Coordinates of N, CA and C in Angstrom, one line a residue:
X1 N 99.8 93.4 -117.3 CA 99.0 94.6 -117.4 C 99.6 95.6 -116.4
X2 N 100.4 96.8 -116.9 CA 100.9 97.4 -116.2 C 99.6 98.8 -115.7
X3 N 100.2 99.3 -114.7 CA 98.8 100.2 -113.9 C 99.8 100.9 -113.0
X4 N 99.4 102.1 -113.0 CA 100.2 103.3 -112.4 C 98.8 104.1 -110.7
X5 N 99.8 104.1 -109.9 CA 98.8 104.2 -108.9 C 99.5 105.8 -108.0
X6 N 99.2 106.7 -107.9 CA 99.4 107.5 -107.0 C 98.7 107.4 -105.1
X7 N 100.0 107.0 -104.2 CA 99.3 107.1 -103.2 C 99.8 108.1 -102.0
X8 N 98.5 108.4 -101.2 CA 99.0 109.5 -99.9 C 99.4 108.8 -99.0
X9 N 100.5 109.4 -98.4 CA 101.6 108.9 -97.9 C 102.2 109.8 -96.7
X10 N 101.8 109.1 -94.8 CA 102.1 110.2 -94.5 C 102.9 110.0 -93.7
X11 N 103.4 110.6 -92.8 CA 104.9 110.3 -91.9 C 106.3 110.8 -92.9
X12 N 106.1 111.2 -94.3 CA 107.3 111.0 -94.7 C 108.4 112.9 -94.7
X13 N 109.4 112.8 -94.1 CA 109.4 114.1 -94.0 C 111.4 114.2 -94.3
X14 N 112.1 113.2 -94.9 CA 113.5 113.5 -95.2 C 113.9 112.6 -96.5
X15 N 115.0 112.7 -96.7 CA 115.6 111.9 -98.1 C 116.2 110.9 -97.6
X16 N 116.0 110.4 -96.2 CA 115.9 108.8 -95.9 C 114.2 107.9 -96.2
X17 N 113.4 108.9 -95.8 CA 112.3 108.5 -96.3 C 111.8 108.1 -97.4
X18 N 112.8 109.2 -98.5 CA 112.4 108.7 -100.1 C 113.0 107.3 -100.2
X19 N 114.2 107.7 -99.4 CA 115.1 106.0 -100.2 C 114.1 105.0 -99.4
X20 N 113.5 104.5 -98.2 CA 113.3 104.0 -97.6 C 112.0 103.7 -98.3
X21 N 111.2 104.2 -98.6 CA 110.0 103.6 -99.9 C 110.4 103.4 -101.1
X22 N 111.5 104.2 -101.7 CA 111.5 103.7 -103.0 C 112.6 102.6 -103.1
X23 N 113.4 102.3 -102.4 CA 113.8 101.0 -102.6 C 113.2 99.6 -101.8
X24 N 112.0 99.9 -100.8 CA 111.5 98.7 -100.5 C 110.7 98.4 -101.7
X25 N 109.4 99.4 -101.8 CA 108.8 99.0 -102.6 C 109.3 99.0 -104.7
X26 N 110.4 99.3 -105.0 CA 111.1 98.9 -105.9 C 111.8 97.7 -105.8
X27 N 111.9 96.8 -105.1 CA 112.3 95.6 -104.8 C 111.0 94.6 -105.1
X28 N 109.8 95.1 -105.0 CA 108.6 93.9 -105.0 C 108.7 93.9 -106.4
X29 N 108.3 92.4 -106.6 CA 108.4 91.9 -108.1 C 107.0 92.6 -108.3
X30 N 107.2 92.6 -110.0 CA 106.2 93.4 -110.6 C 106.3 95.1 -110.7
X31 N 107.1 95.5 -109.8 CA 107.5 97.1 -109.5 C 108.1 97.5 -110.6
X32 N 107.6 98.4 -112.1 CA 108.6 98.8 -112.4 C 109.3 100.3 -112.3
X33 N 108.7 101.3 -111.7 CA 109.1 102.5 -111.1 C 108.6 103.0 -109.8
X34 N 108.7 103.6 -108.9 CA 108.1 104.6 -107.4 C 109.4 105.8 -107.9
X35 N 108.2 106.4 -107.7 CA 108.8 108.4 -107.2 C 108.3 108.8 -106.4
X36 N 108.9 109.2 -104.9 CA 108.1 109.4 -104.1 C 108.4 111.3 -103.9
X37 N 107.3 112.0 -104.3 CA 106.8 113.5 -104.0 C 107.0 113.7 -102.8
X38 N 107.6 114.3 -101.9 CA 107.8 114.4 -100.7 C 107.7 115.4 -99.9
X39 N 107.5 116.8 -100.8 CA 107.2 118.1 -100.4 C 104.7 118.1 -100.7
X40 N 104.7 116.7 -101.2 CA 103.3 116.3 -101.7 C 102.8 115.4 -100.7
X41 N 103.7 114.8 -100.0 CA 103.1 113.5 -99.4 C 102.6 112.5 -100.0
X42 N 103.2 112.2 -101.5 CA 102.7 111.6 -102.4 C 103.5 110.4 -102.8
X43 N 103.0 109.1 -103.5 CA 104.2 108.2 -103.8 C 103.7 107.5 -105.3
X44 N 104.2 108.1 -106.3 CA 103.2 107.1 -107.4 C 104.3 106.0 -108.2
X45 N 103.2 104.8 -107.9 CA 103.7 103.4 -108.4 C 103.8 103.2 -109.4
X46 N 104.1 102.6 -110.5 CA 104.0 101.6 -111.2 C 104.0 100.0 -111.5
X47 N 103.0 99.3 -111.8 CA 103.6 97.8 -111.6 C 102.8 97.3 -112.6
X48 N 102.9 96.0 -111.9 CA 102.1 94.6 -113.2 C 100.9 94.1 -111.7
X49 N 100.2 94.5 -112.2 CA 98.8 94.5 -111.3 C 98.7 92.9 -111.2
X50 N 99.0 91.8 -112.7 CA 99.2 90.6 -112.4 C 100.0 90.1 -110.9
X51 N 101.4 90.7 -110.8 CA 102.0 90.2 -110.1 C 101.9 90.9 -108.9
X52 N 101.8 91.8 -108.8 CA 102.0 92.2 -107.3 C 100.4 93.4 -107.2
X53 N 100.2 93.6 -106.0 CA 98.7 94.1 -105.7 C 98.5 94.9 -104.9
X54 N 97.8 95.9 -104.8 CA 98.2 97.7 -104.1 C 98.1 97.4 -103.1
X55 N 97.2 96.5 -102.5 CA 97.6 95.6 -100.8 C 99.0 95.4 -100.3
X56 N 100.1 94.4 -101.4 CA 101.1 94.3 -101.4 C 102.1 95.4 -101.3
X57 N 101.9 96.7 -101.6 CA 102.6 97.7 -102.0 C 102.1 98.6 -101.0
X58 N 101.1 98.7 -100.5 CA 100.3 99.2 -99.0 C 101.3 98.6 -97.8
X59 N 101.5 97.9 -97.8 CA 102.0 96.9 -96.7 C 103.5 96.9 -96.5
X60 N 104.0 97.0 -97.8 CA 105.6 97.5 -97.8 C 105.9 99.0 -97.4
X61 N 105.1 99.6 -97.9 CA 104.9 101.0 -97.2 C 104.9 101.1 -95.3
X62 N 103.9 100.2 -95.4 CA 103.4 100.4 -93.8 C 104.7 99.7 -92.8
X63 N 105.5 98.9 -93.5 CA 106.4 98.0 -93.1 C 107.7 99.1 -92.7
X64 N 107.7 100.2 -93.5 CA 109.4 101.2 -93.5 C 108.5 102.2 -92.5
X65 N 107.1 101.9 -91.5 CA 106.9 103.1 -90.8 C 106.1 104.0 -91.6
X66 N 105.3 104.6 -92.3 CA 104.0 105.1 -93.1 C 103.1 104.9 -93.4
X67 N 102.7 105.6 -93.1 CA 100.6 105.5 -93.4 C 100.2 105.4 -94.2
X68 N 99.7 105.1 -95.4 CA 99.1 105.4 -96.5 C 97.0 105.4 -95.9
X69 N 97.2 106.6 -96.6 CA 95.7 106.6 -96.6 C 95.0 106.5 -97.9
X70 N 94.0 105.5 -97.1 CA 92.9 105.2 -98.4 C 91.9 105.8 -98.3

């Protein structure tokens, strides 16, 4: 069951930062797109809600240095 998630996202302020979320969290199984809005502070997901879990995807975030707020 795929599920599309927009999150706020802050610290992020260069085009190291886009790569630096969208290829960690493009790497978690179940990922199948991230675009991260960056002039938005924004990052929206795509995945298989079965296999991987916005905690999981929170965490990888938090992992490259970023905040997401809930």
């Amino acid at each position: 069951m795929m599920t599309t998630e927009t999150l706020n996202v802050k610290g992020m302020s260069c085009a190291h930062c886009v790569q630096a979320v969208e290829g960690s969290v493009g790497k978690l199984e179940g990922v199948s797109s991230v675009t991260v809005h960056l002039d938005q502070g924004k990052v929206d997901v795509e995945y298989n809600k079965e296999v991987t879990s916005h905690e999981d995807i929170v965490e990888e975030i938090d992992d490259q240095g970023y905040d997401v707020e809930e």
